[in-house]
Short mmCIF file of N, CA and C in Angstrom, two decimals:
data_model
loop_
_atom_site.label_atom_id
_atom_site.label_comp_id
_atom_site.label_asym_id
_atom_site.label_seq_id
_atom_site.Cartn_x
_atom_site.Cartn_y
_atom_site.Cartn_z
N UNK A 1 -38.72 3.16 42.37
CA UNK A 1 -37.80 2.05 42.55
C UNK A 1 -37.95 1.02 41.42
N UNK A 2 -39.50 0.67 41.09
CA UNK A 2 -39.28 -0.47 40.26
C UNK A 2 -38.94 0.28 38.74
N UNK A 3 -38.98 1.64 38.22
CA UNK A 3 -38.54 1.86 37.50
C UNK A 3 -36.93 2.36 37.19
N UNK A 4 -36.52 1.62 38.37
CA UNK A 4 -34.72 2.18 37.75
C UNK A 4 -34.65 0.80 37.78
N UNK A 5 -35.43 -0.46 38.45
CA UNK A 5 -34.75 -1.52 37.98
C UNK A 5 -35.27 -2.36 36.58
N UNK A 6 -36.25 -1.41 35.95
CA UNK A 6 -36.70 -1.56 34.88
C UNK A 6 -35.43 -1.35 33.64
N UNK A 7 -34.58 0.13 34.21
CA UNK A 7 -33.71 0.72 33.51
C UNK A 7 -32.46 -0.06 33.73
N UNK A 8 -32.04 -0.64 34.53
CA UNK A 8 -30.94 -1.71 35.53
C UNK A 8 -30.88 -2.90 34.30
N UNK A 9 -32.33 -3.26 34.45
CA UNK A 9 -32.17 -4.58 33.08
C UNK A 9 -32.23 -4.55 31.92
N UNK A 10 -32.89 -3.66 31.39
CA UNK A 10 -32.39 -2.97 30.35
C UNK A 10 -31.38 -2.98 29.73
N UNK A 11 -30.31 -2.24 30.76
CA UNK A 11 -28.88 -1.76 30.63
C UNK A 11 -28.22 -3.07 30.40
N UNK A 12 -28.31 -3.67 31.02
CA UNK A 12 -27.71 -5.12 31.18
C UNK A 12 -28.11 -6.25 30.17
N UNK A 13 -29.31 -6.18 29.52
CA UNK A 13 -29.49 -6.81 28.43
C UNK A 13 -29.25 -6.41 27.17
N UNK A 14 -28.72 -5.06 27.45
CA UNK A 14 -28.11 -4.36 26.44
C UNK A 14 -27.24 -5.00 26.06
N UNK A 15 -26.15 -5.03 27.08
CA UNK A 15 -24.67 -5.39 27.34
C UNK A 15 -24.57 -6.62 26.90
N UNK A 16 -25.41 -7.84 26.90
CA UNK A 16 -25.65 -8.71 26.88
C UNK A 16 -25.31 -9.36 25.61
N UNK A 17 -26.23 -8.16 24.87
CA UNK A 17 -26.41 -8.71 23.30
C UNK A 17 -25.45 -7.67 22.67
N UNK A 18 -24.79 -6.89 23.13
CA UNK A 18 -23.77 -6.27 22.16
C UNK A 18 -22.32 -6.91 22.64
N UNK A 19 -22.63 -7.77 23.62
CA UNK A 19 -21.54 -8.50 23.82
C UNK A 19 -21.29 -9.85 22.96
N UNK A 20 -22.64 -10.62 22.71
CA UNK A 20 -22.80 -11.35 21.83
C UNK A 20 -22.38 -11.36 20.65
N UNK A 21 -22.91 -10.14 20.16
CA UNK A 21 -23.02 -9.85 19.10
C UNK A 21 -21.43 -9.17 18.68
N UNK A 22 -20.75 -8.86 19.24
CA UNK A 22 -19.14 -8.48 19.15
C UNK A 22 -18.95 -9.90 19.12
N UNK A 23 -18.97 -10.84 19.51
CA UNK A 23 -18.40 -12.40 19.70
C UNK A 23 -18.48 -12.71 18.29
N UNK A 24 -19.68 -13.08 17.63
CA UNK A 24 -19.98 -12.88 16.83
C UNK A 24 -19.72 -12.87 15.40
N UNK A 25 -19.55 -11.51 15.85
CA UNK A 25 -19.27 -11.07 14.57
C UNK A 25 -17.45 -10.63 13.75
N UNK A 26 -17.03 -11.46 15.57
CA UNK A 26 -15.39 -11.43 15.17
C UNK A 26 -14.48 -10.54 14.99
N UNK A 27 -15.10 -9.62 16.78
CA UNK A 27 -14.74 -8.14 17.09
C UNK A 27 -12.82 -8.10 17.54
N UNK A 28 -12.41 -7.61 17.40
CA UNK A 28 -11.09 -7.49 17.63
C UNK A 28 -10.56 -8.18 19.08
N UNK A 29 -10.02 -8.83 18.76
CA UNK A 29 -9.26 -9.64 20.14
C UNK A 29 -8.88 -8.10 21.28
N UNK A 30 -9.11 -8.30 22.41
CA UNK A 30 -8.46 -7.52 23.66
C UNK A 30 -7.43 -7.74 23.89
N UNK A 31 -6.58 -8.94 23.64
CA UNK A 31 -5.49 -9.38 23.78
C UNK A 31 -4.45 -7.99 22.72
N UNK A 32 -5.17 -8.22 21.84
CA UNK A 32 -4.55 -7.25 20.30
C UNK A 32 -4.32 -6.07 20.63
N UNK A 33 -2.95 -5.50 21.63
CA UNK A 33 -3.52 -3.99 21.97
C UNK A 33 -2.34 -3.78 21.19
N UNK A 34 -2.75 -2.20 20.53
CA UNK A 34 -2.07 -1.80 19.27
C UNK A 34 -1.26 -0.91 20.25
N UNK A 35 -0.35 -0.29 19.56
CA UNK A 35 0.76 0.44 20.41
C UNK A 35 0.10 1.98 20.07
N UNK A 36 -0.14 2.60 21.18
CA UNK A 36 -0.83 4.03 20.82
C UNK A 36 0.33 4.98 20.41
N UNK A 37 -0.33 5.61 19.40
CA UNK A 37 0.13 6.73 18.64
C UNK A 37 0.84 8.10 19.56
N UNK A 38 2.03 8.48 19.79
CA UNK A 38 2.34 9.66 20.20
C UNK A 38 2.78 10.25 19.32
N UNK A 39 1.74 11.14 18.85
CA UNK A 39 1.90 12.28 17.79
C UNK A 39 2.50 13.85 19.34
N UNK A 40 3.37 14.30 18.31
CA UNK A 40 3.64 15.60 19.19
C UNK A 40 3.04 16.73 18.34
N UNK A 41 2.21 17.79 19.48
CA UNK A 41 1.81 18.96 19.23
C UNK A 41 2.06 20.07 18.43
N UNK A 42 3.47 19.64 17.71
CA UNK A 42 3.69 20.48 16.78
C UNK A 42 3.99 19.73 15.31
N UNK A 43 3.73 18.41 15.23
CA UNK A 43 3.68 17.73 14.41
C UNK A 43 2.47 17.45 13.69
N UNK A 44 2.31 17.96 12.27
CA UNK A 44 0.61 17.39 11.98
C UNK A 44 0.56 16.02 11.29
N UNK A 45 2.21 15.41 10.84
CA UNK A 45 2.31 13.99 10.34
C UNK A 45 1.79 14.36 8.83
N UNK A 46 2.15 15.10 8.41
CA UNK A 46 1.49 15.40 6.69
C UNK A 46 2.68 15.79 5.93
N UNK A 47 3.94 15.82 6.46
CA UNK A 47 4.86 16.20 5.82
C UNK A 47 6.04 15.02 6.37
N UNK A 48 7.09 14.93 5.28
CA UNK A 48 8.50 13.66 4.91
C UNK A 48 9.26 14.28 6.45
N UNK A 49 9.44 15.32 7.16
CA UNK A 49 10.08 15.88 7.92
C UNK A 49 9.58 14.74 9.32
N UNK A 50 8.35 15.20 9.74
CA UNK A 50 8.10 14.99 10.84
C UNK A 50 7.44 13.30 10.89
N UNK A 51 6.91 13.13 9.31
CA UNK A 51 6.65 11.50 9.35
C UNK A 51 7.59 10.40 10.03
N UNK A 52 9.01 10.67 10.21
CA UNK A 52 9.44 9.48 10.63
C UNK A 52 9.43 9.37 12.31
N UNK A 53 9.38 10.42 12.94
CA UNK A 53 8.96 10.54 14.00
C UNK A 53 7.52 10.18 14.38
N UNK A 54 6.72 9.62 13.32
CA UNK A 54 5.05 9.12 14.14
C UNK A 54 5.55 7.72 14.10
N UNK A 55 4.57 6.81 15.43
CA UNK A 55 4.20 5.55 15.37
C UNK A 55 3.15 5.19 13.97
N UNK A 56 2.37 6.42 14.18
CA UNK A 56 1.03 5.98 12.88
C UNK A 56 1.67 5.06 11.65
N UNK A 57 1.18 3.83 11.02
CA UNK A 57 1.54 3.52 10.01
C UNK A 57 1.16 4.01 8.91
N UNK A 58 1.90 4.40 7.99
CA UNK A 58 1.36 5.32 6.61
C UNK A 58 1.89 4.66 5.75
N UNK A 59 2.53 3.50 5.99
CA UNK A 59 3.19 2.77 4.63
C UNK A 59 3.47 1.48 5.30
N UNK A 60 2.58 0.35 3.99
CA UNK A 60 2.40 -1.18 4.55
C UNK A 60 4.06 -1.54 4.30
N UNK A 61 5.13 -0.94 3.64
CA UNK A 61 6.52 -1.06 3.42
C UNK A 61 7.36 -1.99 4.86
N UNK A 62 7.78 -3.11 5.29
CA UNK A 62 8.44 -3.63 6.59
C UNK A 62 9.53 -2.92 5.79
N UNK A 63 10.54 -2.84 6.94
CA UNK A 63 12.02 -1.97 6.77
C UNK A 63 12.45 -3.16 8.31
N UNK A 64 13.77 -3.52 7.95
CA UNK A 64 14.60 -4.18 8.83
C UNK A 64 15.04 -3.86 9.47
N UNK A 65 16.44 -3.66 10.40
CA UNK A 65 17.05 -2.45 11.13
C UNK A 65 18.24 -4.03 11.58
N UNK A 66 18.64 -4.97 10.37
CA UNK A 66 19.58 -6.08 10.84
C UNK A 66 18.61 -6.50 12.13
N UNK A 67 17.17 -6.72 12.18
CA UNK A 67 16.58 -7.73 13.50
C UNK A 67 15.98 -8.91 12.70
N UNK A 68 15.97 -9.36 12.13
CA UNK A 68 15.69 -10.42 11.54
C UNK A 68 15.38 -11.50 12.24
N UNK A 69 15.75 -11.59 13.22
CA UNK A 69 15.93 -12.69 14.28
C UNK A 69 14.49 -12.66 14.99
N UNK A 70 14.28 -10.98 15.33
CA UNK A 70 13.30 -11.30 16.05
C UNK A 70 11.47 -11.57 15.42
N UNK A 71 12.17 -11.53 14.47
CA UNK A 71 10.82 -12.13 13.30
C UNK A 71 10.32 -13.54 14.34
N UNK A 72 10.98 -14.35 14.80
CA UNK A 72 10.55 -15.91 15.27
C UNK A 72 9.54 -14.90 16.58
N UNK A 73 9.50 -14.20 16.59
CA UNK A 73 8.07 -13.57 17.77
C UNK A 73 6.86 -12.92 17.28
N UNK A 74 7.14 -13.39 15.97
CA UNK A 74 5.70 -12.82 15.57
C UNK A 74 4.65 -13.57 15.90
N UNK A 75 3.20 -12.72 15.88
CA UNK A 75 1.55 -13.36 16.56
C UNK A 75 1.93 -14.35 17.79
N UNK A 76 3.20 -13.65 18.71
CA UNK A 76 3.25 -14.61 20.20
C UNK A 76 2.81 -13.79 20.99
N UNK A 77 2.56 -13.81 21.83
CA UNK A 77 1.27 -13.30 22.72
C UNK A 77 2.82 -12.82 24.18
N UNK A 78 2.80 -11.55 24.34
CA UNK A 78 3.93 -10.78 24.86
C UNK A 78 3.79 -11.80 26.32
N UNK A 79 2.68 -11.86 26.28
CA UNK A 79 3.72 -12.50 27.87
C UNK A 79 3.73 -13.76 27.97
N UNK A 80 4.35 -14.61 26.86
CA UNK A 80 4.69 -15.97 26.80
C UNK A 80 6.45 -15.31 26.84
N UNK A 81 7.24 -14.02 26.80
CA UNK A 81 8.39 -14.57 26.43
C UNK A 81 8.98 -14.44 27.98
N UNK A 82 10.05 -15.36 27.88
CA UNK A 82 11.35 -15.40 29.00
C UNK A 82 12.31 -14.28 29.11
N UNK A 83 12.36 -14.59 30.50
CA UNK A 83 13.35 -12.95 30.46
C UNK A 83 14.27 -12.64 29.77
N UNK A 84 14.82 -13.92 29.33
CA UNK A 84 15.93 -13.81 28.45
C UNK A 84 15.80 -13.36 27.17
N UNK A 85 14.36 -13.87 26.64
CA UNK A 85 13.91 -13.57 25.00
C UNK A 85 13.67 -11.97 25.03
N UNK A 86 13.42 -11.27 26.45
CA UNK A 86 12.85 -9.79 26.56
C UNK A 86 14.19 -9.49 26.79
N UNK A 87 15.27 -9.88 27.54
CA UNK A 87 16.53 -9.26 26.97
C UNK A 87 17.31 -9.25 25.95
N UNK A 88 16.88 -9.90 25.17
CA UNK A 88 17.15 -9.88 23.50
C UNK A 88 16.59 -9.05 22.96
N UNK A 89 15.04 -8.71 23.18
CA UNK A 89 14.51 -7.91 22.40
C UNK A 89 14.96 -6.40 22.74
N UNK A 90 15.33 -6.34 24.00
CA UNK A 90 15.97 -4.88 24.24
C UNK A 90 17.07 -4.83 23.81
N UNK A 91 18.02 -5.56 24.25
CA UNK A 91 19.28 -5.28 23.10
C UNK A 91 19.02 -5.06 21.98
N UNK A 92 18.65 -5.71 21.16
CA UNK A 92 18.22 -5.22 19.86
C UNK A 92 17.63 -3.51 20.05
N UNK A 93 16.58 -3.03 20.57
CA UNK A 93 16.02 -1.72 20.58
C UNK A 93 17.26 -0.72 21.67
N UNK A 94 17.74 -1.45 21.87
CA UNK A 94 19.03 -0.38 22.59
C UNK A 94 20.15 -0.20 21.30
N UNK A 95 20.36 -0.55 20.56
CA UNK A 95 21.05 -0.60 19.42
C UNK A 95 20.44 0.19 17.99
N UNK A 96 19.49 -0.11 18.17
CA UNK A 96 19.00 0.88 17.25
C UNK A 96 19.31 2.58 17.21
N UNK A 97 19.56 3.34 16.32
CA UNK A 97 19.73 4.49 16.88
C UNK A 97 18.48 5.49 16.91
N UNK A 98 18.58 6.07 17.78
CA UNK A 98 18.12 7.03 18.48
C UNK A 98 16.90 8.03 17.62
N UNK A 99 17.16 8.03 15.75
CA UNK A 99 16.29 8.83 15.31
C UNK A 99 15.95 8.09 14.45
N UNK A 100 16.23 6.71 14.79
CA UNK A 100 15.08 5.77 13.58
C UNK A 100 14.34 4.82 14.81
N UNK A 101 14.25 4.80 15.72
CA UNK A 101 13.38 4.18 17.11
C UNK A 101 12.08 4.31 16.82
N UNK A 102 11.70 5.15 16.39
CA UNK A 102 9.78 4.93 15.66
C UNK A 102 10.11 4.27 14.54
N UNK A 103 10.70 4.64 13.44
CA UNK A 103 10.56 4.14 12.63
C UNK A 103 10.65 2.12 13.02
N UNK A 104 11.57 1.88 13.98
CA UNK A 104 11.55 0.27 14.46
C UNK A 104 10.25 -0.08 14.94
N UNK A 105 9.66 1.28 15.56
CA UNK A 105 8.24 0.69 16.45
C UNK A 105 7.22 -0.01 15.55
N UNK A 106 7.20 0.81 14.41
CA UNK A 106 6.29 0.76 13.35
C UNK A 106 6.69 -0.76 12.80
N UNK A 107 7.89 -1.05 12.35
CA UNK A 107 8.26 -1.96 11.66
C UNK A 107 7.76 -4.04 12.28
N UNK A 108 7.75 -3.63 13.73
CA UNK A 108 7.56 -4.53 14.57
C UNK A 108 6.12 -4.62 14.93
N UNK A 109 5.11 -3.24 14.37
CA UNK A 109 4.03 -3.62 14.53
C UNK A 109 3.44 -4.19 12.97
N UNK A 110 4.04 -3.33 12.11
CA UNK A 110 3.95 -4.47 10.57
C UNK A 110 3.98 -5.73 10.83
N UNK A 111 5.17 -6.49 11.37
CA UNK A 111 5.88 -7.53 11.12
C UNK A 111 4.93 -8.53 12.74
N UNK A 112 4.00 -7.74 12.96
CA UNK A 112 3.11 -7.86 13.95
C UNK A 112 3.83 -8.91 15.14
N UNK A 113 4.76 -7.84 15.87
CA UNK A 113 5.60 -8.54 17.01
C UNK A 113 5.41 -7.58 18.22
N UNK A 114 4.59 -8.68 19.27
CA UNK A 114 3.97 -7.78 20.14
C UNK A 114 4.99 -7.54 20.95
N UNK A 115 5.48 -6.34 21.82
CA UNK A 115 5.96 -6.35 23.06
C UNK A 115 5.16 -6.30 24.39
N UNK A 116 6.22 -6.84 25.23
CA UNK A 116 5.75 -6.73 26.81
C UNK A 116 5.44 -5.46 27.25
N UNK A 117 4.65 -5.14 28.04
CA UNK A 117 4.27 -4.12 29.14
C UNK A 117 5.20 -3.13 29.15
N UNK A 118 6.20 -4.23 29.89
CA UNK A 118 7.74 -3.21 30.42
C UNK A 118 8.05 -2.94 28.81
N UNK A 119 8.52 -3.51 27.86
CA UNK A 119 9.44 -3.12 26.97
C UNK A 119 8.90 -2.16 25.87
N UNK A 120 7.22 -2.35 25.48
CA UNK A 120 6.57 -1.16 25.21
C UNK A 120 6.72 0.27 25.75
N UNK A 121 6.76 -0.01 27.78
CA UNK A 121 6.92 1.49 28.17
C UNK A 121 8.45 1.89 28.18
N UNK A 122 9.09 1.22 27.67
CA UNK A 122 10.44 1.37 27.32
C UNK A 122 10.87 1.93 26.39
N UNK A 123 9.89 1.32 25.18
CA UNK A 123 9.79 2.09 23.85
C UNK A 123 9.25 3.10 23.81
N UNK A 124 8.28 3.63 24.17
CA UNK A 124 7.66 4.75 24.04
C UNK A 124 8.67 5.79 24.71
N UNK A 125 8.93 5.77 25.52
CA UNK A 125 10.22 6.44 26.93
C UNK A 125 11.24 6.85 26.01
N UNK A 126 11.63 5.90 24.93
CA UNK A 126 12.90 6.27 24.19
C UNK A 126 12.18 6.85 23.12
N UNK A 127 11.12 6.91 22.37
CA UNK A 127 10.50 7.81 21.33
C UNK A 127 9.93 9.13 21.67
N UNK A 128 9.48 9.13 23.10
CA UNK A 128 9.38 10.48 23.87
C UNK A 128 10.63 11.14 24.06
N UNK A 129 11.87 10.58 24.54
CA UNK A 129 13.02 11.32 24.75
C UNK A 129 13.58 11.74 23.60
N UNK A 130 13.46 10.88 22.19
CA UNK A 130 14.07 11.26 20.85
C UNK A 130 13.58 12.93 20.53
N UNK A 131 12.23 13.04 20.57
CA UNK A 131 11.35 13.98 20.21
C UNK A 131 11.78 15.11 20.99
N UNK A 132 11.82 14.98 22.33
CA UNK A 132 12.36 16.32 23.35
C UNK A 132 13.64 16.41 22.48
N UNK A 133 14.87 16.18 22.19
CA UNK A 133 15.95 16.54 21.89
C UNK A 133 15.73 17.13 20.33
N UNK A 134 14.87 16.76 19.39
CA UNK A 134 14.96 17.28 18.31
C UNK A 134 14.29 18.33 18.54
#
């Protein structure tokens, strides 16, 4: 017994100081969640064909798509916006067409403009459906 709570504090003073020590040393915000990569299984992302279909960024290049507007949301923290500002931002991504929709994902994580919950799984939903049809 007294040796698992030997191992108990241990563990915990572990945690302690690598928690610190992430503070620190000015470890990546949690807030900062990057938009995960859906690479498809037959895509290895090494060729001009299947590149525009990855989220991955491979080129610091911003590309516009006429959103210009929604530049005023950059480094805002997704769930400060109003429903109304998140129905702007979907109009805009409902307008976009259909086989440049990654290529927008990418552009908005350049131009470092976070989306909401919902409108991320929105995006991804429409970059998953692009991919089934091609």
């Amino acid at each position: 017994m007294t040796g698992a709570l030997i191992i108990l504090a241990a563990m915990v003073l572990t945690g302690i100081v690598l928690y610190i020590y992430h503070r620190i040393s000015g470890g990546e915000d949690s807030s900062q969640v990057e938009m995960p990569a859906v690479v498809s299984d037959e895509c290895c992302g090494q060729h001009a064909v299947c590149e525009k279909d990855t989220l991955l960024i491979t080129d610091d290049t911003v590309v516009y798509f006429d959103d210009e507007e929604l530049d005023r949301f950059a480094e805002r923290s997704p769930d400060s916006y109003t429903r109304q500002e998140e129905e702007e931002i979907r109009d805009v991504m409902m307008s976009i067409a259909p086989d440049e929709i990654a290529a927008w994902a990418r552009s908005l994580t350049l131009r470092k403009i976070q989306l909401s919950a919902a409108l991320r799984d929105e995006l991804l939903l429409l970059v998953s459906e692009t991919r089934q049809q091609s």
